[in-house]
Tab-separated table of C-alpha atoms and ligand atoms in Angstrom:
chain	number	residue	atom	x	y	z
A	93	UNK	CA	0.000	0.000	0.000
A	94	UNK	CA	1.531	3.443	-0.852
A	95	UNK	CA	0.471	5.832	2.460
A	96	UNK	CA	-0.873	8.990	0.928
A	97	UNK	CA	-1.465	12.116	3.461
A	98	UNK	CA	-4.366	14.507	1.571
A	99	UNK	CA	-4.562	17.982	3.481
A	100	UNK	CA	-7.632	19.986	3.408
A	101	UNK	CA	-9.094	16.452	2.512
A	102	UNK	CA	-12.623	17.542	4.250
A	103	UNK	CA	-12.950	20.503	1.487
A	104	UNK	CA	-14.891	20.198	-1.571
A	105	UNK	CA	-12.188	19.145	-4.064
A	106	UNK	CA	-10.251	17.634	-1.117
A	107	UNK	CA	-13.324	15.405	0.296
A	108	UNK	CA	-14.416	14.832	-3.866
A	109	UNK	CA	-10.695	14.063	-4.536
A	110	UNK	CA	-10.465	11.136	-1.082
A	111	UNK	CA	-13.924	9.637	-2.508
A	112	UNK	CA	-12.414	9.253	-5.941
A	113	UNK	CA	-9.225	7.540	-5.018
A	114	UNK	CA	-11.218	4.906	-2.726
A	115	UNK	CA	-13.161	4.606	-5.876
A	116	UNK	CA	-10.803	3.933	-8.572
A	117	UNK	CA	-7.245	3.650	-6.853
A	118	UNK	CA	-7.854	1.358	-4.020
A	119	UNK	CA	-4.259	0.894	-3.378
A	120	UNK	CA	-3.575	4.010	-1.406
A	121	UNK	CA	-3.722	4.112	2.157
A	122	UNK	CA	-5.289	6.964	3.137
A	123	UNK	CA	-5.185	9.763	5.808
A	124	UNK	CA	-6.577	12.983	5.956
A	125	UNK	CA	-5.088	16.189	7.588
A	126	UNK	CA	-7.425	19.317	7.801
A	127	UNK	CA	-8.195	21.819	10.614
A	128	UNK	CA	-11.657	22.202	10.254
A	129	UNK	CA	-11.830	25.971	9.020
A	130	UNK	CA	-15.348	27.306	8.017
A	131	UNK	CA	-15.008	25.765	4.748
A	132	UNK	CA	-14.364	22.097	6.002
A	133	UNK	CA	-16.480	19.020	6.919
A	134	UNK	CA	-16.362	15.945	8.533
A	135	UNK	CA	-19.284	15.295	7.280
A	136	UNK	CA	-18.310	15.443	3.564
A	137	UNK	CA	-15.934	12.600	4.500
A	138	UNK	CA	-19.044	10.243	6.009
A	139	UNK	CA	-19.261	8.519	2.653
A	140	UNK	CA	-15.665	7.204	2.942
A	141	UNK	CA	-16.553	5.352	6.196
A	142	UNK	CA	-13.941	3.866	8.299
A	143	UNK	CA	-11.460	3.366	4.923
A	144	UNK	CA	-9.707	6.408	5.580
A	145	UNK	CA	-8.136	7.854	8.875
A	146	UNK	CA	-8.811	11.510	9.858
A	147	UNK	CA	-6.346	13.877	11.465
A	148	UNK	CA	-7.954	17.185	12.916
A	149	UNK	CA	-4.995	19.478	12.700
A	150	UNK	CA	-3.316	22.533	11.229
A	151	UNK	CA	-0.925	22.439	8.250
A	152	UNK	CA	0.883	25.155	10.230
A	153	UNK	CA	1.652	22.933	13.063
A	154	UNK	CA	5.170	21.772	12.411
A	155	UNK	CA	5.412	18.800	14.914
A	156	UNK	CA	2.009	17.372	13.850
A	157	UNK	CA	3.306	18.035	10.147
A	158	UNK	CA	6.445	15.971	11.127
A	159	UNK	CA	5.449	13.271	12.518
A	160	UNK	CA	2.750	12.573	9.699
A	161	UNK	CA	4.815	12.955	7.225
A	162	UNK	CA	7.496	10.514	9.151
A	163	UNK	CA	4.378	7.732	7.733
A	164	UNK	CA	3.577	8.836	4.124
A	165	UNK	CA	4.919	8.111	0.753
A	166	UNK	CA	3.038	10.606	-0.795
A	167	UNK	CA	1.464	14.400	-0.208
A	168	UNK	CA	-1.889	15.631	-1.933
A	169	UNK	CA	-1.941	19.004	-1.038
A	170	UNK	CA	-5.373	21.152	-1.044
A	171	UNK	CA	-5.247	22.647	2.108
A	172	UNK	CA	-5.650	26.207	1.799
A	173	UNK	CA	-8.160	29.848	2.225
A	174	UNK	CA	-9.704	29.187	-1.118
A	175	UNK	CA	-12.648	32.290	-1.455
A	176	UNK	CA	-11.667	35.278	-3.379
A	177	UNK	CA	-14.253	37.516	-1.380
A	178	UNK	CA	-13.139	36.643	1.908
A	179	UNK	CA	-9.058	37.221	1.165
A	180	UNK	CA	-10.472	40.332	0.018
A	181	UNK	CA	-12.222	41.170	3.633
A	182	UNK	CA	-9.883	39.335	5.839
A	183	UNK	CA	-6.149	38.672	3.988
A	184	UNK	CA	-4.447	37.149	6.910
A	185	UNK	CA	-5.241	33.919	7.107
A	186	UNK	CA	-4.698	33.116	3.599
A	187	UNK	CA	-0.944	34.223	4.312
A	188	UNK	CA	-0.633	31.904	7.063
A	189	UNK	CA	-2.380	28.965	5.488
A	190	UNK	CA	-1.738	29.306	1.928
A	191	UNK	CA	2.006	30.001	2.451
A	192	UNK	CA	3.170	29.353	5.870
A	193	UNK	CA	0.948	25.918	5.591
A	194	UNK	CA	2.869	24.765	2.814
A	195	UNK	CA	6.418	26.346	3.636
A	196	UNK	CA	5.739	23.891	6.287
A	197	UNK	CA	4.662	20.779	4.560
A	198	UNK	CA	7.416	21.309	2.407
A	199	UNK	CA	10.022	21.320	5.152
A	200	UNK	CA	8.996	18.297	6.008
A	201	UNK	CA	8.469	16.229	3.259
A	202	UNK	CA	12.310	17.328	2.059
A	203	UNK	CA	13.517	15.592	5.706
A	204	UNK	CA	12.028	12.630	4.880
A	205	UNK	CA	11.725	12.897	0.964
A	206	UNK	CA	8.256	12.547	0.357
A	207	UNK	CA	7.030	12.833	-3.320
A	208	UNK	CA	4.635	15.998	-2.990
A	209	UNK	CA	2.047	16.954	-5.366
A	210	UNK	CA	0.603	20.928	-5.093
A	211	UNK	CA	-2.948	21.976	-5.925
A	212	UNK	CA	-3.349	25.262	-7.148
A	213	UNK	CA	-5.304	27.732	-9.326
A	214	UNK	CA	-5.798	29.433	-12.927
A	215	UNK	CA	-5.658	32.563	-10.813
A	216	UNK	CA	-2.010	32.666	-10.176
A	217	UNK	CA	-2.176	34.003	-14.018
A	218	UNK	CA	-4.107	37.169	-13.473
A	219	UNK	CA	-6.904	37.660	-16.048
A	220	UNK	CA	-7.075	37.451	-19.829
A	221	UNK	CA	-8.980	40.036	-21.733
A	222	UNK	CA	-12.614	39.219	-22.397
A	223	UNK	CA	-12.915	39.339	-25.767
A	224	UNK	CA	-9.884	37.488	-27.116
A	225	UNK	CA	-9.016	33.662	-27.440
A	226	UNK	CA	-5.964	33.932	-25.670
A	227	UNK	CA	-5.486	31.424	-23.148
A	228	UNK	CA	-2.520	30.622	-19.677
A	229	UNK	CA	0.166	27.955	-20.774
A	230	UNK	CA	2.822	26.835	-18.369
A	231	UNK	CA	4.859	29.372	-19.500
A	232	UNK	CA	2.755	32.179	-18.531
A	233	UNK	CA	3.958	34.574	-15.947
A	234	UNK	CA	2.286	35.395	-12.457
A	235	UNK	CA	0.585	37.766	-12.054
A	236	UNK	CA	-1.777	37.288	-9.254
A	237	UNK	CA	-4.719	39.934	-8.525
A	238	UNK	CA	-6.214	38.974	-5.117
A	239	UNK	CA	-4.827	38.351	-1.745
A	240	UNK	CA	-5.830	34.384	-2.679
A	241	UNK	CA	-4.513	33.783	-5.240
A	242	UNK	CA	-1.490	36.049	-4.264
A	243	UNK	CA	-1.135	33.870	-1.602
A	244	UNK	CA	-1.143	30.834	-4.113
A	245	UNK	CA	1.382	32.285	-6.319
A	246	UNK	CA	2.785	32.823	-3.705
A	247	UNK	CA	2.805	29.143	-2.330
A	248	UNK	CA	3.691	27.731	-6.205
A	249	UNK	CA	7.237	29.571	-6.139
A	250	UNK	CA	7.917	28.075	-2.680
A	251	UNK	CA	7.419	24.382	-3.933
A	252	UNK	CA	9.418	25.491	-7.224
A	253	UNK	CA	12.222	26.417	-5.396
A	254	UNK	CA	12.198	23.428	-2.870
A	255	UNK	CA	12.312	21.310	-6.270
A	256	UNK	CA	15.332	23.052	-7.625
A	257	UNK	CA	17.497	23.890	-4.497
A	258	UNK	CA	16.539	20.863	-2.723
A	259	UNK	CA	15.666	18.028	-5.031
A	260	UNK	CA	12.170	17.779	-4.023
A	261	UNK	CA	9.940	15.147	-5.720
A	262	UNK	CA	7.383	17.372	-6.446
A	263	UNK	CA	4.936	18.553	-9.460
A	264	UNK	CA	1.996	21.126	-9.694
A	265	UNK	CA	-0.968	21.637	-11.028
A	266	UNK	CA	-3.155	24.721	-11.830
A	267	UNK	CA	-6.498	24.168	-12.348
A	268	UNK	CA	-9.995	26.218	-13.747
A	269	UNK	CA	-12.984	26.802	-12.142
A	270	UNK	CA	-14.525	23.588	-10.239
A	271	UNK	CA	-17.972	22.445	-9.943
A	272	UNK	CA	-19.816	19.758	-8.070
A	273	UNK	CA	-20.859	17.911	-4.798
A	274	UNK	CA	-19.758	19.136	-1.242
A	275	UNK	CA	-19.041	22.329	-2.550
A	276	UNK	CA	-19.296	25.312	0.038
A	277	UNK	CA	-22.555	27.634	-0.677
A	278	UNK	CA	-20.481	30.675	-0.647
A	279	UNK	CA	-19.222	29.902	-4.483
A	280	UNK	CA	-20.908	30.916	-7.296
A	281	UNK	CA	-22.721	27.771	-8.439
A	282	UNK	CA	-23.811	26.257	-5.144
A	283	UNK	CA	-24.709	29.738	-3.714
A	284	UNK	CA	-27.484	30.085	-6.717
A	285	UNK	CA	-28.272	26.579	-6.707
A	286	UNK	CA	-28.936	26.620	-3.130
A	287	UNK	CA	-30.390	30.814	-2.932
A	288	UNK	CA	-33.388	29.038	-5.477
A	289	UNK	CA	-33.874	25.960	-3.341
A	290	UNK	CA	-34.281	28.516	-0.268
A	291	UNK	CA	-36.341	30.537	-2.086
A	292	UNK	CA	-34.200	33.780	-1.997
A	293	UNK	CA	-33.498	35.417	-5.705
A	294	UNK	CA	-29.892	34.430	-7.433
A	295	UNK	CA	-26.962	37.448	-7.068
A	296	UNK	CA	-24.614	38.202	-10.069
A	297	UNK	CA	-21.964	40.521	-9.324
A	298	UNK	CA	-21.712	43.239	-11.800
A	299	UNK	CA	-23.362	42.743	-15.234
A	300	UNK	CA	-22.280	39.009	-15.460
A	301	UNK	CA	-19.515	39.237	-18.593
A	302	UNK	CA	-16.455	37.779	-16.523
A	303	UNK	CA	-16.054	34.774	-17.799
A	304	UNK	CA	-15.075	31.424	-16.022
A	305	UNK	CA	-13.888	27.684	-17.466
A	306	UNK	CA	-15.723	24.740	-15.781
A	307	UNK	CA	-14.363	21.760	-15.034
A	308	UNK	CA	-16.084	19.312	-13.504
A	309	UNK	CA	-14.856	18.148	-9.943
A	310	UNK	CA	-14.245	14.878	-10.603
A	311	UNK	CA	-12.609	15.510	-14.115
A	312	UNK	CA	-9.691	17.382	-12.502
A	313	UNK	CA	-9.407	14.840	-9.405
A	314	UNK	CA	-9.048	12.009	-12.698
A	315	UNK	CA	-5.884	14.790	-13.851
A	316	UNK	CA	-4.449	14.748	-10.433
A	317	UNK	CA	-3.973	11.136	-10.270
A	318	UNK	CA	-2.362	11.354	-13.791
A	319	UNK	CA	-0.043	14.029	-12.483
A	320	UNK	CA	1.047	11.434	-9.360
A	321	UNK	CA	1.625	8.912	-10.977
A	322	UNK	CA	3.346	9.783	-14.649
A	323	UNK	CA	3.668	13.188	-13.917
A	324	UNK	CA	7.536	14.527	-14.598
A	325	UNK	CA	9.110	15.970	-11.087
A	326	UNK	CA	9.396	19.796	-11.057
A	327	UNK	CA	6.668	20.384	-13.791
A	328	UNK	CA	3.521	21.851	-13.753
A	329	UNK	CA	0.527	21.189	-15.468
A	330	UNK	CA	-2.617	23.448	-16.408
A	331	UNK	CA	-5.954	21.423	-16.021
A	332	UNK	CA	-9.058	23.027	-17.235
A	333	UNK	CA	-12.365	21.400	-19.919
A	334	UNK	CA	-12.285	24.170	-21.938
A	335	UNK	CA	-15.727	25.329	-21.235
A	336	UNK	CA	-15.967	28.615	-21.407
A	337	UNK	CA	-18.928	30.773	-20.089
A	338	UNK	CA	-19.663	34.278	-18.489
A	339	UNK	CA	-21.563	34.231	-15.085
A	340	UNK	CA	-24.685	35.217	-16.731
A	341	UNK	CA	-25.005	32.356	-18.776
A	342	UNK	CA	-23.811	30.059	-16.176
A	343	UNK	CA	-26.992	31.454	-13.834
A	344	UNK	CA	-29.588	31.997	-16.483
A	345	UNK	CA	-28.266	28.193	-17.826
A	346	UNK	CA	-29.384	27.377	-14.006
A	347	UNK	CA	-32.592	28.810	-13.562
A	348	UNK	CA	-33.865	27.315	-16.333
A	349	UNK	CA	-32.365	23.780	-15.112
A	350	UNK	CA	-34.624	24.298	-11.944
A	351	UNK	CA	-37.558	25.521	-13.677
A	352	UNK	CA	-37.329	29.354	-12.859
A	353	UNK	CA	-37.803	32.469	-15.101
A	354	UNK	CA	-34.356	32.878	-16.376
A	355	UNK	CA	-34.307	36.617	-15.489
A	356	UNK	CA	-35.359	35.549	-11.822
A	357	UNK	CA	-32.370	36.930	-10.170
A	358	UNK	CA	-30.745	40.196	-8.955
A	359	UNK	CA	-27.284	42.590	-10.098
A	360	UNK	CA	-25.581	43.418	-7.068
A	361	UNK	CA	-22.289	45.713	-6.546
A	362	UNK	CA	-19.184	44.037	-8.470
A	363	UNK	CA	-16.449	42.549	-6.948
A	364	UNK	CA	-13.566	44.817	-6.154
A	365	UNK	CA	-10.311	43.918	-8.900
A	366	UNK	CA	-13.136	41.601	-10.313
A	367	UNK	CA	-10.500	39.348	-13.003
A	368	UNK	CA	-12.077	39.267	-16.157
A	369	UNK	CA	-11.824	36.236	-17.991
A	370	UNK	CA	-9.835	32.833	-17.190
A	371	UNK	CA	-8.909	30.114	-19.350
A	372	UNK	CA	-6.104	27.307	-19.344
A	373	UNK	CA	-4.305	25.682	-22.444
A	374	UNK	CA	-4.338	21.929	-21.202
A	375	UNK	CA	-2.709	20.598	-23.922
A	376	UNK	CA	0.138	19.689	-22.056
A	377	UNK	CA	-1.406	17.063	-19.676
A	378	UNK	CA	-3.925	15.917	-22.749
A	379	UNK	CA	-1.082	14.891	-25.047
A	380	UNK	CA	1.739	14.319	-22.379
A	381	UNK	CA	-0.747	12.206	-19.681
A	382	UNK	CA	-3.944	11.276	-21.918
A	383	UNK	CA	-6.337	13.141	-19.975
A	384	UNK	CA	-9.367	13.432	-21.235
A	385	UNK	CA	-12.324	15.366	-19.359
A	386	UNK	CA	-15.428	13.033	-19.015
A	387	UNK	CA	-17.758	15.969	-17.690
A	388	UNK	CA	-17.948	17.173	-21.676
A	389	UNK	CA	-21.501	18.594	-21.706
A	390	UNK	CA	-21.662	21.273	-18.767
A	391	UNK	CA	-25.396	21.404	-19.346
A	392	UNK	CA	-25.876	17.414	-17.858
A	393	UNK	CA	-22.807	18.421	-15.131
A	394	UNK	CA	-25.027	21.660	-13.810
A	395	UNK	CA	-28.341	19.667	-13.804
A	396	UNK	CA	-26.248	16.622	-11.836
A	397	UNK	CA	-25.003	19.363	-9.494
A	398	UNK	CA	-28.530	20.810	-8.696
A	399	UNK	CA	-29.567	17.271	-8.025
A	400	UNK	CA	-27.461	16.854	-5.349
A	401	UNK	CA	-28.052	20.063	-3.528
A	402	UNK	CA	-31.718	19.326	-3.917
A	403	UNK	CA	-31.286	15.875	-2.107
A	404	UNK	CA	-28.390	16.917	0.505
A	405	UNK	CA	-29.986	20.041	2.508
A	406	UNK	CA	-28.668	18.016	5.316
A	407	UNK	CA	-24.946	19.088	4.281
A	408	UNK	CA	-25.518	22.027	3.157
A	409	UNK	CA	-28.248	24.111	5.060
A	410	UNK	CA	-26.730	25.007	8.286
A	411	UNK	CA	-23.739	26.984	6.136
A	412	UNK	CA	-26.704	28.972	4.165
A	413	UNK	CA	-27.500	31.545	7.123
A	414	UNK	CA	-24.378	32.239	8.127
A	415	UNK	CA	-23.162	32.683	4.537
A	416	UNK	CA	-25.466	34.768	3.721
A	417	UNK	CA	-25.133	37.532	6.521
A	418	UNK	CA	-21.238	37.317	5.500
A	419	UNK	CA	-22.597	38.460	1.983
A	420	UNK	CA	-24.985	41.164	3.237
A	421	UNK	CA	-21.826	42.614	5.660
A	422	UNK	CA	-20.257	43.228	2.285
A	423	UNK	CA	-23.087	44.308	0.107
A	424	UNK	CA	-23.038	41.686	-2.126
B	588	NAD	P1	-12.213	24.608	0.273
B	588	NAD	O1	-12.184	25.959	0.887
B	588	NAD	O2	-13.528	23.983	-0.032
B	588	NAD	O3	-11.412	23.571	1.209
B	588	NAD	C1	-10.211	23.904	1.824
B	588	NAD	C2	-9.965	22.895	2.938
B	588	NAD	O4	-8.695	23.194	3.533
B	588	NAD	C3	-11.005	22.964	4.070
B	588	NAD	O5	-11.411	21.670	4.430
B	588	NAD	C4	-10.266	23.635	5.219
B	588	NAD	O6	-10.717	23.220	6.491
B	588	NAD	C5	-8.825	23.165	4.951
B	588	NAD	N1	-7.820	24.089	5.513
B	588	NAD	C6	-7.720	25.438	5.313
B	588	NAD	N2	-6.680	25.921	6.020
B	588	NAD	C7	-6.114	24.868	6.674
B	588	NAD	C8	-5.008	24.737	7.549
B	588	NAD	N3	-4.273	25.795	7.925
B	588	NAD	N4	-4.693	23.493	8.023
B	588	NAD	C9	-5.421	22.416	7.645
B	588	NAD	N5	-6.493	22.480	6.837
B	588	NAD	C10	-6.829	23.694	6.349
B	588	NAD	O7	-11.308	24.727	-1.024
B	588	NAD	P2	-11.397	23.949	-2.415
B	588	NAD	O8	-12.260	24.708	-3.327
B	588	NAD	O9	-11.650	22.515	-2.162
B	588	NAD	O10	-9.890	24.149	-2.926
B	588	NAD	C11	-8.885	23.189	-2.600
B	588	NAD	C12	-7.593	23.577	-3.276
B	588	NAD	O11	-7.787	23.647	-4.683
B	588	NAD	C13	-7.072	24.960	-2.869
B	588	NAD	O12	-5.671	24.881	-2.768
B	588	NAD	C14	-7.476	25.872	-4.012
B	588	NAD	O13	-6.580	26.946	-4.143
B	588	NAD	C15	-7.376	24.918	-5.183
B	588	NAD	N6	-8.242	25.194	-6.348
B	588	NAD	C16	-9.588	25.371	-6.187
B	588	NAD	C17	-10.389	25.564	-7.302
B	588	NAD	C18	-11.896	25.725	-7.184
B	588	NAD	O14	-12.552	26.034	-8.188
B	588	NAD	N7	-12.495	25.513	-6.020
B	588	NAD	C19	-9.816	25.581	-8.585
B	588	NAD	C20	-8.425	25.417	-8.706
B	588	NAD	C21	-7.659	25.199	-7.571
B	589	DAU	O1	-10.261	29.726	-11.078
B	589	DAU	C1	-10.070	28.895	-9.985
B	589	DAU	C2	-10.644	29.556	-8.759
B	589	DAU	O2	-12.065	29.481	-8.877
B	589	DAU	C3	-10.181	28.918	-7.459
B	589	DAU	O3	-8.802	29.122	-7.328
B	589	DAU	C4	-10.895	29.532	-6.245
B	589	DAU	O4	-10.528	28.827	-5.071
B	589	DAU	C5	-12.397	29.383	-6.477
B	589	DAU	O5	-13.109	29.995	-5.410
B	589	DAU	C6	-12.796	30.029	-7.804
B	589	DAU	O6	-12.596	31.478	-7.765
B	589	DAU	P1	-13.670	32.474	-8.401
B	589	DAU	O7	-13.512	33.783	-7.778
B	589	DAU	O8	-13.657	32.385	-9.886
B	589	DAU	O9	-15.014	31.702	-7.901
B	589	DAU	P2	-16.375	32.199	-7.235
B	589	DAU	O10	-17.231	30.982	-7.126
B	589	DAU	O11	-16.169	33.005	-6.016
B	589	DAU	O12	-16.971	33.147	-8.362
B	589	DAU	C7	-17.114	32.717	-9.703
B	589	DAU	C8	-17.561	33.907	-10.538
B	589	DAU	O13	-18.902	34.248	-10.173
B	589	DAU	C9	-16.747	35.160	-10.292
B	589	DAU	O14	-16.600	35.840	-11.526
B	589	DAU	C10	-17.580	35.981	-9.318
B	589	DAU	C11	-19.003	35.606	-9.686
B	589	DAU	N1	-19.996	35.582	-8.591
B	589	DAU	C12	-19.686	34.932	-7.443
B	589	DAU	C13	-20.587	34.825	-6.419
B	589	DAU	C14	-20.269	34.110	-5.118
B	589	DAU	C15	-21.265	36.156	-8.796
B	589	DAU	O15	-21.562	36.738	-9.852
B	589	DAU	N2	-22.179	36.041	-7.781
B	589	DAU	C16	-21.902	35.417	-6.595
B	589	DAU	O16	-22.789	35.354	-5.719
């Protein structure tokens, strides 16, 4: 059994990504190390049973960090602030998670020379101009517009140098927009999704043009594995379906899923720095890896999505309220 420590495993692509390896890689051993934060849940985890083991900690937390990484062959690593809106509110924690966290990890898998794969974002980019069919390669240099995903950028040049000064196995991947299951209500999708099933009216920021690739959950879990196990040590690879749509289609596309009017919703105040437009060449890990998304029609991947907010309220409802007020605090 290869030992495989996933952090910010009760998180939605975290928690998605533990559920997939049981699923189709049973040979891992598995353990999960995540603090808990606002944005994780045990209870996303409940499917996974007794299979995996659970460590409540902090990635920060350098002796807990040790000794689990004394007992693992290999490092997932998801842990991290992950809302735009909040680092936007509240910066701090995103510096000590997103980069302290992994400055920390990394320490410690180079003492006991762990192979270490890092999960991070299209963001790290900066934006793309909207009307254009321009796209981020591997190549493409930082240039990071929010305390997140400064944070991540931040966090990516860490593990880069940890590769080259100190042989670290590691790789990294940078991945679009993700949708699906266990996926906090604050985010776009899941907020609208669940602001219908509530009976509140849909928010777009702004007039709706930024545009957004979708890639389904599980689609970019599939990649990581690819990445683990052929990926090539100190590359990085951009993940991303290609699906391109702006916020307004992606909310008028889901009103009319769940049988509203598909004006049925309300404009409120833009996000401050709002990046325009995000898309990913992943031509590199199609032709290098063979990954192909299976989540090809966005359409069937939305209506799957509202299906299971519509039968989980159980997960889901208690974050609504407090969600919410967060939103109303910043007038959006
Ligand atoms: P999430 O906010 O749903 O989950 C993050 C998890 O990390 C939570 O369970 C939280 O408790 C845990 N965590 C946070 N700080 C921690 C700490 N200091 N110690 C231990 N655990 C901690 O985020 P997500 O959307 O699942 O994103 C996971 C990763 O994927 C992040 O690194 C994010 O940057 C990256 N990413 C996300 C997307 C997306 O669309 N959601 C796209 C590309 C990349
Ligand atoms: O691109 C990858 C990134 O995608 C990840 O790195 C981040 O962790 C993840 O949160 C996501 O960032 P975004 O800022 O793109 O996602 P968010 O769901 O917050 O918003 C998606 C788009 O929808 C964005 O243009 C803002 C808009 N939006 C968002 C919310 C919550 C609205 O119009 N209304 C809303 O209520």
């Amino acid at each position: 059994m290869t030992r495989m420590l996933v952090t910010g495993g009760a998180g939605f692509i975290g928690s998605n990504f533990v559920h997939h390896t049981l699923k189709h890689h049973p040979a891992y051993e598995i353990r999960v190390l995540d603090s808990l934060t606002y944005a994780g849940y045990r209870e996303s985890l409940t499917p996974a049973g007794d299979a995996i083991e659970f460590v409540e900690g902090d990635i920060c937390d350098a002796d807990l960090v040790e000794r689990l990484m004394a007992g693992t062959d290999v490092v997932v690593h998801f842990a991290a602030e992950s809302h735009v809106d909040r680092s936007l509110h509240d910066p701090e924690p995103f510096i000590r998670s997103n980069i302290m966290g992994t400055f920390t990890l990394l320490e410690a898998a180079r003492r006991h020379d762990v192979r270490f794969h890092h999960i991070s974002t299209d963001e790290v980019f900066g934006d793309l101009p909207l009307d254009s069919d321009d796209k981020f390669t591997e190549e493409t240099p930082y240039n990071p517009s929010s305390p997140y995903s400064a944070s991540k950028a931040s966090s990516d040049t860490l593990v880069r140098a940890w590769v080259r000064s100190f042989g670290l196995r590691a790789t990294l991947s940078n991945c679009a927009n993700n949708y699906g299951p266990f996926q906090h209500v604050e985010k776009f999708i899941p907020r609208q999704i669940t602001n219908v099933l509530v009976g509140d009216r849909p928010k777009l920021y702004g007039d709706g043009v930024n545009v957004r690739e979708w890639t389904h959950v599980d689609d970019h879990n599939a990649a990581v594995h690819l990445i683990i196990s052929g990926g090539r040590i100190g590359d990085t690879y951009l993940i991303g379906s290609g699906d391109e749509r702006s916020n307004k289609d992606i909310l008028e596309t889901t009103l009319e899923l769940m049988y509203q009017e598909r004006d049925a919703y309300d404009r409120v105040p833009d996000r401050p720095g709002h990046d325009l437009r995000y898309a990913n060449d992943s031509t590199k890990i199609r032709t290098e890896l063979g990954w192909v998304p299976e989540y090809g029609d966005l359409r069937a991947g939305l209506a799957q999505t509202i299906d299971w907010y519509r039968h989980n309220e159980w997960w889901w409802k208690a974050q609504k309220e407090g969600t919410e007020a967060t939103y109303a605090l910043l007038g959006r």
